């Protein structure tokens, strides 16, 4: 069974960057192959990983719903083939992009096929990393259900951390089956204030660690260079690896 780690948090806190660094860590420490799942419909995990994609699982579902099935093929076989095509293979990891989510209240056959495909797919990998869209309301039950670890990424602001704590509470209330949640504070410029540390301690959400603001992360992003190609001695990579070592080993 795959060990699954989902990233969540409010917008722009560094979920995708952290997901990329986690995938780098897992492959560097011999945990390959890793399945990277981009569950943000504004998909950009591929950029952090230095990959391009053309198909999404959601796109395959929509195609099947339209019914453009080649003659001599059953719908199920066609859908399976389309979903299979959406897997991008890379060195040490594969990527699938979820694409547009299913509309509310629709439990059509195509979506059922997608769900079972994703379940089977994740079973093929020792580690699965899921990058989610910002905010809890977007936490997809399809991809965040029954994860071993949820990493909630926050900035250093009081409001940012409050948002992270709310996400943690909501995940518990929604009963989506998260084994353990951790808080990661990213883009840290100076030591966390006493008030913030107290707030975190009172919440019961474990602080896994902090990742410093790192010019290299920003520069790579600006120049369209994949985050996973960052030098291993960059402060953000060093700190992120320390956190992952603590959590995953
Ligand atoms: N430790 C860091 N140091 C410097 N810049 C960073 C750091 N972490 C992330 N960034 C930058 O912050 C921006 C947002 O990061 P990222 O896309 O990872 O956030 P996100 O939470 O996935 O955003 P969204 O909610 O839009 O999906 C990017 O430009 C990224 O390069
Ligand atoms: Mg993102």
Short mmCIF file of C-alpha atoms and ligand atoms in Angstrom, two decimals:
data_model
loop_
_atom_site.label_atom_id
_atom_site.label_comp_id
_atom_site.label_asym_id
_atom_site.label_seq_id
_atom_site.Cartn_x
_atom_site.Cartn_y
_atom_site.Cartn_z
CA UNK A 1 0.00 0.00 0.00
CA UNK A 2 1.21 3.46 -0.91
CA UNK A 3 2.23 5.92 1.75
CA UNK A 4 0.37 9.07 0.74
CA UNK A 5 1.20 12.66 1.61
CA UNK A 6 -1.15 15.51 0.70
CA UNK A 7 -0.25 19.20 0.67
CA UNK A 8 -2.81 21.80 1.65
CA UNK A 9 -2.91 25.40 2.79
CA UNK A 10 -4.10 28.79 1.71
CA UNK A 11 -3.16 30.38 -1.60
CA UNK A 12 0.46 31.07 -2.46
CA UNK A 13 1.97 29.67 0.73
CA UNK A 14 4.23 27.24 -1.10
CA UNK A 15 2.25 23.99 -1.38
CA UNK A 16 3.45 23.22 -4.88
CA UNK A 17 7.05 24.17 -4.10
CA UNK A 18 6.99 21.94 -1.00
CA UNK A 19 5.40 19.11 -2.99
CA UNK A 20 8.23 19.40 -5.52
CA UNK A 21 10.90 19.34 -2.80
CA UNK A 22 9.19 16.33 -1.21
CA UNK A 23 9.22 14.44 -4.50
CA UNK A 24 12.92 15.37 -4.88
CA UNK A 25 13.57 14.09 -1.35
CA UNK A 26 11.70 10.82 -1.84
CA UNK A 27 13.46 9.99 -5.09
CA UNK A 28 16.86 11.08 -3.69
CA UNK A 29 16.42 8.75 -0.72
CA UNK A 30 15.52 5.76 -2.87
CA UNK A 31 11.75 5.79 -2.36
CA UNK A 32 11.07 5.57 -6.09
CA UNK A 33 8.88 5.37 -7.93
CA UNK A 34 6.82 8.24 -6.54
CA UNK A 35 3.43 9.12 -7.98
CA UNK A 36 2.89 12.88 -8.10
CA UNK A 37 -0.78 13.86 -8.28
CA UNK A 38 -1.65 17.41 -9.26
CA UNK A 39 -5.12 17.97 -7.82
CA UNK A 40 -5.12 21.72 -8.49
CA UNK A 41 -7.27 22.45 -11.54
CA UNK A 42 -4.91 25.32 -12.21
CA UNK A 43 -2.18 22.72 -12.59
CA UNK A 44 1.44 23.77 -12.19
CA UNK A 45 3.18 21.01 -10.25
CA UNK A 46 4.53 19.88 -13.62
CA UNK A 47 6.54 23.11 -13.89
CA UNK A 48 8.14 22.57 -10.50
CA UNK A 49 9.00 19.05 -11.69
CA UNK A 50 10.20 20.16 -15.12
CA UNK A 51 7.58 18.22 -17.06
CA UNK A 52 4.88 19.03 -19.55
CA UNK A 53 1.55 17.25 -19.88
CA UNK A 54 -1.19 17.17 -22.45
CA UNK A 55 -3.92 15.01 -20.93
CA UNK A 56 -5.66 15.15 -17.57
CA UNK A 57 -7.77 12.51 -15.86
CA UNK A 58 -10.71 14.93 -15.80
CA UNK A 59 -10.25 15.56 -19.52
CA UNK A 60 -10.37 11.83 -20.21
CA UNK A 61 -13.60 11.57 -18.22
CA UNK A 62 -15.17 14.39 -20.22
CA UNK A 63 -14.16 12.75 -23.49
CA UNK A 64 -15.75 9.52 -22.44
CA UNK A 65 -18.92 11.31 -21.41
CA UNK A 66 -19.13 12.81 -24.87
CA UNK A 67 -19.13 9.25 -26.09
CA UNK A 68 -16.43 9.47 -28.76
CA UNK A 69 -15.55 5.82 -28.35
CA UNK A 70 -13.83 4.21 -31.34
CA UNK A 71 -15.76 1.33 -32.86
CA UNK A 72 -14.78 -2.10 -31.65
CA UNK A 73 -13.93 -0.81 -28.19
CA UNK A 74 -16.03 -0.81 -25.05
CA UNK A 75 -16.43 2.43 -23.14
CA UNK A 76 -14.56 1.00 -20.16
CA UNK A 77 -11.57 -0.10 -22.20
CA UNK A 78 -11.47 3.25 -23.99
CA UNK A 79 -11.63 5.18 -20.73
CA UNK A 80 -8.89 3.01 -19.22
CA UNK A 81 -6.71 3.69 -22.24
CA UNK A 82 -7.34 7.44 -22.07
CA UNK A 83 -6.58 7.55 -18.34
CA UNK A 84 -3.43 5.54 -18.89
CA UNK A 85 -2.30 8.09 -21.48
CA UNK A 86 -2.53 10.86 -18.88
CA UNK A 87 0.39 9.40 -16.90
CA UNK A 88 3.61 11.33 -17.53
CA UNK A 89 6.68 9.25 -16.81
CA UNK A 90 9.88 10.80 -15.49
CA UNK A 91 13.07 9.66 -13.80
CA UNK A 92 12.08 8.26 -10.39
CA UNK A 93 8.51 9.49 -10.47
CA UNK A 94 5.34 9.71 -12.55
CA UNK A 95 2.86 12.57 -12.71
CA UNK A 96 -0.90 12.59 -13.20
CA UNK A 97 -2.91 15.77 -13.48
CA UNK A 98 -6.51 15.62 -12.25
CA UNK A 99 -7.79 18.56 -14.33
CA UNK A 100 -11.30 19.91 -13.97
CA UNK A 101 -13.28 18.30 -11.16
CA UNK A 102 -16.58 16.57 -11.69
CA UNK A 103 -19.59 18.81 -11.23
CA UNK A 104 -21.36 18.56 -7.87
CA UNK A 105 -23.78 15.73 -7.37
CA UNK A 106 -22.70 13.82 -10.45
CA UNK A 107 -21.81 10.23 -9.87
CA UNK A 108 -21.74 9.21 -13.47
CA UNK A 109 -20.12 6.04 -14.70
CA UNK A 110 -17.13 7.91 -16.10
CA UNK A 111 -16.34 9.35 -12.71
CA UNK A 112 -16.65 5.97 -11.04
CA UNK A 113 -14.15 4.63 -13.56
CA UNK A 114 -11.82 7.53 -12.82
CA UNK A 115 -12.03 6.90 -9.07
CA UNK A 116 -11.28 3.22 -9.40
CA UNK A 117 -8.46 3.95 -11.85
CA UNK A 118 -6.88 6.37 -9.37
CA UNK A 119 -7.23 3.86 -6.55
CA UNK A 120 -5.54 1.16 -8.58
CA UNK A 121 -2.87 3.55 -9.84
CA UNK A 122 -1.86 4.79 -6.39
CA UNK A 123 -1.57 1.16 -5.28
CA UNK A 124 1.31 0.72 -7.73
CA UNK A 125 3.62 3.18 -6.00
CA UNK A 126 5.28 3.07 -2.58
CA UNK A 127 4.83 6.84 -2.20
CA UNK A 128 2.16 9.23 -3.46
CA UNK A 129 2.41 13.03 -3.17
CA UNK A 130 -0.74 15.06 -3.78
CA UNK A 131 -0.61 18.79 -4.44
CA UNK A 132 -3.98 20.38 -3.68
CA UNK A 133 -5.68 23.58 -4.61
CA UNK A 134 -5.66 26.41 -2.07
CA UNK A 135 -8.17 26.40 0.77
CA UNK A 136 -10.08 23.65 2.45
CA UNK A 137 -13.27 23.96 0.44
CA UNK A 138 -11.27 22.68 -2.53
CA UNK A 139 -9.78 19.72 -0.72
CA UNK A 140 -10.91 17.04 -3.03
CA UNK A 141 -12.37 14.03 -1.30
CA UNK A 142 -11.23 12.04 -4.27
CA UNK A 143 -7.56 12.79 -3.70
CA UNK A 144 -7.32 13.74 -0.04
CA UNK A 145 -9.37 10.89 1.31
CA UNK A 146 -7.45 8.46 3.49
CA UNK A 147 -4.02 10.02 3.29
CA UNK A 148 -1.32 9.04 5.73
CA UNK A 149 0.04 12.54 6.18
CA UNK A 150 -1.35 15.98 5.46
CA UNK A 151 1.19 18.80 5.32
CA UNK A 152 -0.49 22.14 5.86
CA UNK A 153 1.72 24.91 4.51
CA UNK A 154 1.42 28.43 5.91
CA UNK A 155 3.21 31.74 5.72
CA UNK A 156 4.42 33.35 8.95
CA UNK A 157 1.47 35.72 9.35
CA UNK A 158 -0.97 35.29 12.19
CA UNK A 159 -3.86 35.16 9.77
CA UNK A 160 -2.04 32.66 7.62
CA UNK A 161 -1.50 30.36 10.56
CA UNK A 162 -5.12 30.79 11.64
CA UNK A 163 -6.14 29.64 8.16
CA UNK A 164 -3.86 26.60 8.48
CA UNK A 165 -5.37 25.67 11.84
CA UNK A 166 -8.86 25.96 10.37
CA UNK A 167 -7.91 23.66 7.54
CA UNK A 168 -6.72 21.13 10.09
CA UNK A 169 -9.98 21.36 12.04
CA UNK A 170 -12.07 21.08 8.91
CA UNK A 171 -10.17 18.03 7.73
CA UNK A 172 -11.00 16.39 11.03
CA UNK A 173 -14.66 17.45 10.93
CA UNK A 174 -15.07 16.25 7.35
CA UNK A 175 -13.69 12.92 8.43
CA UNK A 176 -11.70 12.47 5.26
CA UNK A 177 -9.33 10.11 7.01
CA UNK A 178 -6.02 11.87 7.55
CA UNK A 179 -3.53 9.78 9.51
CA UNK A 180 -1.51 12.71 10.83
CA UNK A 181 -1.39 16.42 10.06
CA UNK A 182 1.64 18.66 10.35
CA UNK A 183 2.13 22.36 9.95
CA UNK A 184 5.00 23.66 7.84
CA UNK A 185 5.72 27.36 7.93
CA UNK A 186 7.32 28.52 4.71
CA UNK A 187 9.08 31.66 3.48
CA UNK A 188 10.26 32.41 6.98
CA UNK A 189 12.35 35.57 7.26
CA UNK A 190 12.88 35.75 11.01
CA UNK A 191 12.22 33.65 14.11
CA UNK A 192 8.54 33.01 14.80
CA UNK A 193 6.96 35.24 17.41
CA UNK A 194 6.03 33.95 20.84
CA UNK A 195 2.37 34.72 20.12
CA UNK A 196 2.40 32.61 16.95
CA UNK A 197 4.19 29.72 18.67
CA UNK A 198 1.66 29.80 21.50
CA UNK A 199 -1.21 29.80 19.05
CA UNK A 200 0.19 26.73 17.32
CA UNK A 201 0.88 24.93 20.60
CA UNK A 202 -2.67 25.57 21.79
CA UNK A 203 -4.13 24.16 18.57
CA UNK A 204 -2.56 20.74 18.95
CA UNK A 205 -1.36 20.80 15.33
CA UNK A 206 2.24 19.67 15.31
CA UNK A 207 4.74 22.09 13.82
CA UNK A 208 7.00 19.97 11.65
CA UNK A 209 9.39 22.82 10.98
CA UNK A 210 10.02 25.98 9.05
CA UNK A 211 11.46 26.62 5.59
CA UNK A 212 13.33 29.88 5.10
CA UNK A 213 12.66 32.40 2.41
CA UNK A 214 15.18 31.45 -0.22
CA UNK A 215 16.13 33.68 -3.13
CA UNK A 216 16.97 30.60 -5.22
CA UNK A 217 13.39 29.28 -5.04
CA UNK A 218 12.11 32.57 -6.29
CA UNK A 219 14.78 32.92 -8.99
CA UNK A 220 14.18 29.42 -10.34
CA UNK A 221 10.47 30.15 -10.51
CA UNK A 222 11.06 33.48 -12.25
CA UNK A 223 13.30 31.88 -14.87
CA UNK A 224 11.03 28.91 -15.46
CA UNK A 225 13.56 26.49 -14.04
CA UNK A 226 12.19 23.40 -12.23
CA UNK A 227 12.38 23.69 -8.42
CA UNK A 228 13.55 20.07 -8.19
CA UNK A 229 16.76 21.07 -9.97
CA UNK A 230 17.71 23.46 -7.18
CA UNK A 231 21.14 22.87 -5.65
CA UNK A 232 20.91 20.54 -2.64
CA UNK A 233 22.73 23.04 -0.41
CA UNK A 234 20.13 25.78 -0.92
CA UNK A 235 18.71 26.80 2.47
CA UNK A 236 15.12 25.92 1.51
CA UNK A 237 16.13 22.45 0.28
CA UNK A 238 18.26 21.76 3.37
CA UNK A 239 15.47 22.76 5.75
CA UNK A 240 12.74 20.98 3.80
CA UNK A 241 14.81 17.78 3.80
CA UNK A 242 15.21 18.05 7.59
CA UNK A 243 11.45 18.23 7.94
CA UNK A 244 10.84 15.30 5.61
CA UNK A 245 13.46 13.22 7.39
CA UNK A 246 11.70 13.86 10.67
CA UNK A 247 8.28 12.97 9.29
CA UNK A 248 9.07 10.15 6.89
CA UNK A 249 12.50 8.99 7.96
N1 LIG B 1 10.85 29.21 0.63
C1 LIG B 1 10.60 30.06 -0.38
N2 LIG B 1 11.42 31.09 -0.64
C2 LIG B 1 11.18 31.95 -1.64
N3 LIG B 1 10.12 31.87 -2.47
C3 LIG B 1 9.27 30.85 -2.28
C4 LIG B 1 9.44 29.88 -1.24
N4 LIG B 1 8.42 28.99 -1.29
C5 LIG B 1 7.64 29.38 -2.33
N5 LIG B 1 8.12 30.48 -2.92
C6 LIG B 1 7.54 31.21 -4.07
O1 LIG B 1 6.23 31.61 -3.71
C7 LIG B 1 5.34 31.50 -4.81
C8 LIG B 1 4.16 30.60 -4.46
O2 LIG B 1 4.64 29.27 -4.26
P1 LIG B 1 3.77 28.00 -4.67
O3 LIG B 1 3.30 28.10 -6.08
O4 LIG B 1 4.56 26.82 -4.28
O5 LIG B 1 2.54 28.20 -3.69
P2 LIG B 1 1.15 27.44 -3.68
O6 LIG B 1 0.72 27.38 -2.26
O7 LIG B 1 1.26 26.16 -4.40
O8 LIG B 1 0.24 28.45 -4.51
P3 LIG B 1 -1.28 28.19 -5.05
O9 LIG B 1 -2.18 28.36 -3.87
O10 LIG B 1 -1.45 29.24 -6.08
O11 LIG B 1 -1.30 26.79 -5.59
C9 LIG B 1 6.18 31.01 -5.98
O12 LIG B 1 6.61 32.07 -6.74
C10 LIG B 1 7.36 30.33 -5.29
O13 LIG B 1 8.50 30.31 -6.09
MG1 LIG B 2 0.09 25.37 -5.94
#
